[in-house]
Coordinates of C-alpha atoms (C1' of nucleotides) in Angstrom, one line a residue:
Chain A
M1230 CA 0.0 0.0 0.0
V1231 CA 1.3 3.4 -1.0
V1232 CA 0.0 6.6 0.6
V1233 CA 0.3 9.7 -1.5
I1234 CA -0.5 13.0 0.1
S1235 CA -1.1 16.3 -1.8
W1236 CA -0.8 19.6 0.1
N1237 CA -0.8 23.2 -1.0
V1238 CA 1.5 24.6 1.7
N1239 CA 1.2 28.3 0.7
G1240 CA 4.9 28.9 1.5
F1241 CA 7.2 26.1 2.6
R1242 CA 9.0 28.4 5.0
S1243 CA 5.6 29.2 6.6
V1244 CA 4.6 25.6 7.2
L1245 CA 8.0 24.8 8.7
K1246 CA 7.1 27.3 11.4
K1247 CA 3.8 25.5 11.9
G1248 CA 5.0 22.0 12.6
F1249 CA 5.3 20.6 9.1
L1250 CA 8.3 18.3 9.9
E1251 CA 6.6 17.0 13.0
W1252 CA 3.5 16.2 11.0
V1253 CA 5.5 14.3 8.3
K1254 CA 7.3 12.4 11.0
S1255 CA 4.1 11.2 12.6
F1256 CA 2.0 10.7 9.5
Q1257 CA 4.8 9.0 7.4
P1258 CA 3.3 9.2 3.9
D1259 CA 5.1 7.3 1.2
I1260 CA 5.0 10.2 -1.2
L1261 CA 4.2 13.8 -0.2
C1262 CA 3.4 16.3 -3.0
L1263 CA 3.5 20.0 -2.3
Q1264 CA 2.3 23.0 -4.2
E1265 CA 3.1 26.7 -3.7
T1266 CA 6.4 26.2 -2.0
K1267 CA 7.4 29.7 -2.9
L1268 CA 11.1 28.8 -2.7
K1269 CA 14.0 29.7 -4.9
P1270 CA 16.7 27.2 -6.0
Q1271 CA 19.3 28.7 -3.7
D1272 CA 17.0 28.2 -0.7
I1273 CA 17.6 24.5 -1.0
K1274 CA 21.2 24.6 -2.0
E1275 CA 22.3 26.9 0.8
E1276 CA 21.0 24.4 3.3
G1277 CA 19.0 27.0 5.1
I1278 CA 15.8 25.1 4.8
Q1279 CA 15.0 22.0 6.9
L1280 CA 13.7 18.9 5.2
P1281 CA 11.9 15.8 6.5
E1282 CA 14.1 12.9 7.5
G1283 CA 13.9 9.7 5.6
Y1284 CA 12.8 11.2 2.3
L1285 CA 14.3 12.1 -1.0
H1286 CA 13.3 15.5 -2.3
Y1287 CA 12.6 16.8 -5.7
W1288 CA 11.8 20.4 -6.6
A1289 CA 10.4 22.6 -9.4
F1290 CA 10.9 26.4 -9.2
A1291 CA 9.2 29.3 -10.8
K1292 CA 11.3 31.9 -12.6
K1293 CA 9.6 34.6 -10.5
P1294 CA 11.0 34.6 -6.9
G1295 CA 8.7 33.7 -4.1
Y1296 CA 6.0 32.5 -6.5
S1297 CA 4.3 29.1 -7.2
G1298 CA 6.7 26.1 -7.2
T1299 CA 6.1 22.4 -6.5
A1300 CA 8.0 19.7 -4.6
F1301 CA 7.6 16.1 -3.7
F1302 CA 9.2 14.0 -1.0
S1303 CA 9.5 10.2 -1.4
K1304 CA 10.7 7.4 0.8
K1305 CA 11.6 5.4 -2.2
E1306 CA 13.6 6.6 -5.1
P1307 CA 11.6 6.8 -8.3
K1308 CA 12.8 4.8 -11.3
A1309 CA 13.1 8.0 -13.2
I1310 CA 12.4 11.7 -13.0
I1311 CA 10.8 12.7 -16.3
P1312 CA 11.9 16.1 -17.5
V1313 CA 9.2 18.8 -17.8
N1314 CA 10.4 21.2 -20.4
D1315 CA 7.4 22.9 -21.8
P1316 CA 7.4 26.5 -20.6
V1317 CA 3.7 26.3 -19.8
F1318 CA 4.6 23.9 -17.0
A1319 CA 8.2 24.8 -16.3
D1320 CA 8.3 28.6 -16.2
E1321 CA 6.3 28.6 -13.0
G1322 CA 7.4 25.3 -11.6
R1323 CA 3.9 23.9 -11.8
V1324 CA 4.4 20.3 -12.9
Q1325 CA 6.6 17.4 -11.8
I1326 CA 6.6 13.9 -13.3
A1327 CA 8.2 10.9 -11.7
D1328 CA 8.1 7.2 -12.8
F1329 CA 7.4 5.0 -9.8
D1330 CA 7.3 1.9 -11.9
K1331 CA 3.8 0.9 -10.7
F1332 CA 2.5 4.3 -11.8
I1333 CA 3.6 7.7 -13.1
L1334 CA 3.2 10.4 -10.5
V1335 CA 2.2 13.9 -11.7
N1336 CA 2.4 16.6 -9.1
S1337 CA 0.6 19.7 -10.3
Y1338 CA -0.3 23.2 -9.4
W1339 CA -2.8 24.5 -11.9
P1340 CA -3.0 28.2 -12.7
N1341 CA -5.5 30.5 -11.0
S1342 CA -7.8 32.0 -13.6
Q1343 CA -7.8 35.4 -11.9
D1344 CA -10.3 38.2 -11.9
E1345 CA -11.8 39.0 -15.3
R1346 CA -10.6 35.7 -16.6
A1347 CA -7.1 37.3 -17.0
R1348 CA -5.3 33.9 -17.0
L1349 CA -8.0 31.7 -18.2
P1350 CA -6.5 31.2 -21.7
Y1351 CA -3.2 30.2 -20.0
K1352 CA -5.0 27.8 -17.7
L1353 CA -6.9 26.2 -20.6
E1354 CA -3.7 25.7 -22.5
F1355 CA -2.1 24.2 -19.4
I1356 CA -5.0 21.7 -19.1
D1357 CA -4.9 20.8 -22.8
K1358 CA -1.1 20.2 -22.7
L1359 CA -1.4 18.2 -19.4
L1360 CA -4.0 16.0 -21.0
E1361 CA -1.7 15.4 -24.0
V1362 CA 1.2 14.4 -21.7
L1363 CA -1.1 12.0 -19.8
N1364 CA -2.5 10.5 -22.9
K1365 CA 1.0 9.7 -24.1
F1366 CA 1.6 7.7 -21.0
V1367 CA -1.8 6.0 -20.7
K1368 CA -2.8 5.4 -24.3
N1369 CA 0.6 5.1 -26.1
E1370 CA 2.7 3.5 -23.4
K1371 CA -0.1 1.7 -21.4
R1372 CA 1.0 3.1 -18.2
N1373 CA -1.0 4.0 -15.1
V1374 CA -0.9 7.6 -13.8
L1375 CA -1.8 9.5 -10.6
V1376 CA -2.3 13.2 -11.1
C1377 CA -2.6 15.1 -7.8
G1378 CA -2.5 18.7 -6.8
D1379 CA -4.2 22.0 -6.6
F1380 CA -6.4 22.3 -9.7
N1381 CA -7.8 25.7 -8.7
I1382 CA -11.2 24.5 -9.9
A1383 CA -14.3 23.5 -8.1
H1384 CA -15.9 21.1 -10.6
T1385 CA -19.6 21.0 -9.8
E1386 CA -22.2 22.7 -7.6
I1387 CA -21.5 20.3 -4.8
D1388 CA -17.8 21.1 -4.8
L1389 CA -18.2 24.5 -3.2
A1390 CA -20.4 26.0 -0.5
R1391 CA -21.7 28.9 -2.6
P1392 CA -22.0 27.9 -6.2
K1393 CA -24.5 30.5 -7.3
E1394 CA -22.5 33.4 -5.8
N1395 CA -19.3 32.2 -7.4
E1396 CA -20.4 31.5 -11.0
N1397 CA -18.4 34.5 -12.1
H1398 CA -15.4 34.0 -9.9
A1399 CA -12.0 32.5 -10.5
G1400 CA -12.1 28.7 -9.8
F1401 CA -15.7 28.3 -10.8
Y1402 CA -15.9 29.9 -14.3
I1403 CA -17.9 27.7 -16.6
E1404 CA -15.0 27.4 -19.0
E1405 CA -12.6 25.9 -16.4
R1406 CA -15.4 23.6 -15.0
E1407 CA -16.0 22.4 -18.6
A1408 CA -12.3 21.9 -19.1
L1409 CA -12.2 19.7 -16.0
T1410 CA -15.3 17.8 -17.3
K1411 CA -13.5 17.2 -20.5
F1412 CA -10.4 16.0 -18.6
F1413 CA -12.4 13.5 -16.6
N1414 CA -14.3 12.4 -19.7
A1415 CA -11.0 11.7 -21.4
G1416 CA -10.6 8.7 -19.0
Y1417 CA -9.3 10.2 -15.8
V1418 CA -11.2 9.7 -12.5
D1419 CA -11.7 12.0 -9.6
T1420 CA -10.9 9.4 -6.9
F1421 CA -12.5 11.4 -4.0
R1422 CA -15.8 11.0 -5.7
L1423 CA -15.4 7.2 -5.9
F1424 CA -15.8 7.2 -2.1
C1425 CA -17.9 10.2 -1.4
K1426 CA -20.9 11.5 -3.3
E1427 CA -21.9 14.2 -0.8
G1428 CA -21.2 17.9 -0.9
G1429 CA -19.7 19.8 2.0
H1430 CA -16.2 18.3 1.7
Y1431 CA -13.7 21.0 0.9
T1432 CA -9.9 21.5 0.6
W1433 CA -9.7 25.3 0.6
W1434 CA -11.4 28.1 2.6
S1435 CA -11.2 31.9 2.4
Y1436 CA -9.3 33.7 5.1
R1437 CA -12.2 36.0 5.4
T1438 CA -14.9 35.8 8.1
K1439 CA -13.6 32.5 9.6
A1440 CA -14.8 30.6 6.6
R1441 CA -13.0 27.4 7.6
E1442 CA -14.7 27.2 11.0
R1443 CA -18.0 27.4 9.3
N1444 CA -17.0 25.1 6.4
I1445 CA -17.7 27.7 3.7
G1446 CA -15.1 26.3 1.3
W1447 CA -14.2 24.8 -2.0
R1448 CA -12.9 21.4 -3.2
I1449 CA -10.1 22.5 -5.5
D1450 CA -7.5 19.8 -4.8
Y1451 CA -7.7 16.4 -6.5
H1452 CA -6.2 13.0 -6.8
V1453 CA -7.0 11.7 -10.3
V1454 CA -6.1 8.3 -11.9
N1455 CA -6.6 6.8 -15.3
K1456 CA -9.6 4.4 -15.5
A1457 CA -7.6 1.2 -15.6
F1458 CA -5.9 2.2 -12.4
V1459 CA -9.1 2.8 -10.4
K1460 CA -9.2 -0.8 -9.2
N1461 CA -5.9 -0.2 -7.3
V1462 CA -7.3 2.8 -5.4
K1463 CA -8.1 1.7 -1.9
R1464 CA -9.1 5.0 -0.4
S1465 CA -9.2 8.8 -1.2
W1466 CA -9.9 11.3 1.5
I1467 CA -9.3 14.8 2.9
L1468 CA -7.2 15.4 5.9
S1469 CA -9.5 18.0 7.4
D1470 CA -7.4 18.4 10.6
V1471 CA -4.3 19.6 8.8
Y1472 CA -3.6 23.4 8.6
Chain B
dT1388 C1' -13.7 35.5 -1.5
dC1389 C1' -17.9 36.2 1.8
dG1390 C1' -21.7 38.5 3.7
dC1391 C1' -24.6 42.1 3.3
dC1392 C1' -27.4 45.2 1.1
dA1393 C1' -29.7 47.6 -2.7
dA1394 C1' -31.9 47.3 -7.0
dC1395 C1' -34.4 44.6 -9.8
dA1396 C1' -37.3 40.7 -12.1
dC1397 C1' -40.6 37.5 -11.6
dT1398 C1' -44.8 35.6 -9.7
Chain C
dC713 C1' 22.0 42.0 10.0
dT714 C1' 17.3 43.0 11.3
dG715 C1' 13.0 45.0 11.0
dC716 C1' 9.4 47.6 8.7
dG717 C1' 6.6 49.4 4.9
dT718 C1' 4.9 48.5 0.4
dG719 C1' 3.5 45.6 -3.5
dC720 C1' 2.0 41.3 -5.6
dG721 C1' -0.5 37.1 -5.8
dC722 C1' -3.9 34.2 -4.0
Chain D
dA296 C1' -45.2 40.5 -0.4
dG297 C1' -42.0 37.0 -1.1
dT298 C1' -38.4 34.8 -3.6
dG299 C1' -34.3 34.8 -6.2
dT300 C1' -30.6 37.2 -9.1
dT301 C1' -27.1 40.7 -9.9
dG302 C1' -23.7 44.0 -8.7
dC303 C1' -20.7 45.9 -5.2
dC304 C1' -17.3 45.5 -2.0
dC305 C1' -14.6 43.3 1.3
dA306 C1' -9.4 39.8 4.7
dG307 C1' -5.5 38.1 5.7
dC308 C1' -1.3 35.7 4.7
dG309 C1' 3.5 34.8 2.7
dC310 C1' 7.2 36.4 0.3
dA311 C1' 10.3 39.9 -2.4
dC312 C1' 12.3 44.2 -2.3
dG313 C1' 13.9 48.7 -0.9
dC314 C1' 15.3 51.3 2.8
dA315 C1' 16.4 52.8 7.6
dG316 C1' 19.0 52.1 11.6

DNA sequence: TCGCCAACACT
DNA sequence: CTGCGTGCGC
DNA sequence: AGTGTTGCCCAGCGCACGCAG
C-alpha cells in the first residue's frame, strides 16, 4: 500500500514554522506532493531550509522569486524523473513527473484563472497540454498515472459551498469547469468522488470571516487516476485536521 | 472571496 | 543583519 | 409580499524588495 498526500502549503517556510516536519514524522506518507512552495533554488542549495528525515526530495521552481513552485518527497527513489520542459509547465514550476514503476506520478499546481478571466487562456492551454502528456503515458505506453495537486477549480455545484454566488469568480468559471469535465471524460477519474458523493467536503477556505470554522469552502485539490488504475485505489480522503 | 445590502425581475 | 513598509498574488 | 438574481465590495497571509538604523 502506498499513501500519496497532496498539500498546497502556501509557503514552505511558513509551514516549517507551523509543525510541518513533526506532521510528516508522525504521518509518514510514502509520497508527499507539495504546491506553492514559494522557494528559490538557492533556498535548498544553501541548506537554510529544513527537510523531513527519511525522504528524497525533488523540486520545481518558478522563474519569479517567491511565487508558485512544487516539490515532492518520497521514501523510495523513483525509477526516473521525467523532465518537464514545456514553458507552460516549467516557467512557473507547476508540474513534476516521476516514474514510480507501478505508476507515473504527476504533481501539479494548476494556474489561477484570476479576476476578469485574465489567465483563463493560459489555464486552458495548461490543461490541454497536461492531457496530451497524460494520454501519451496512458494510451501510447499503457502506463498508469496518478495526477494530484491543486487544480484551482471546483468542478460542480457540490464542490463548493456557494455555487450561485461564485459563478463569475476564478475557480468556478464555466470554462474551467467544462475543461475539467473534458479532462475527466478523457478517461481520468476524480478518486475522491469514488468514495464520497456528498457535498460539504472542501480543501480550501477563504481567510475571510472565519470561513473554515463554518466550512464555507471549495474542493479544488484532487487525486486523479486513469480508469484502468481505479481498481488499485483503496481510499481517497481529505485530511481536514491539517492546517 | 464572503456577507450584506440595494436594485431589480418574476410571480 | 534586522525590522518595517509596500507591492503582488492568491 | 415573497423569492431569487445581480452588482458591489470586502481579509488576511506569505514572500520579495527597498530602505532605515
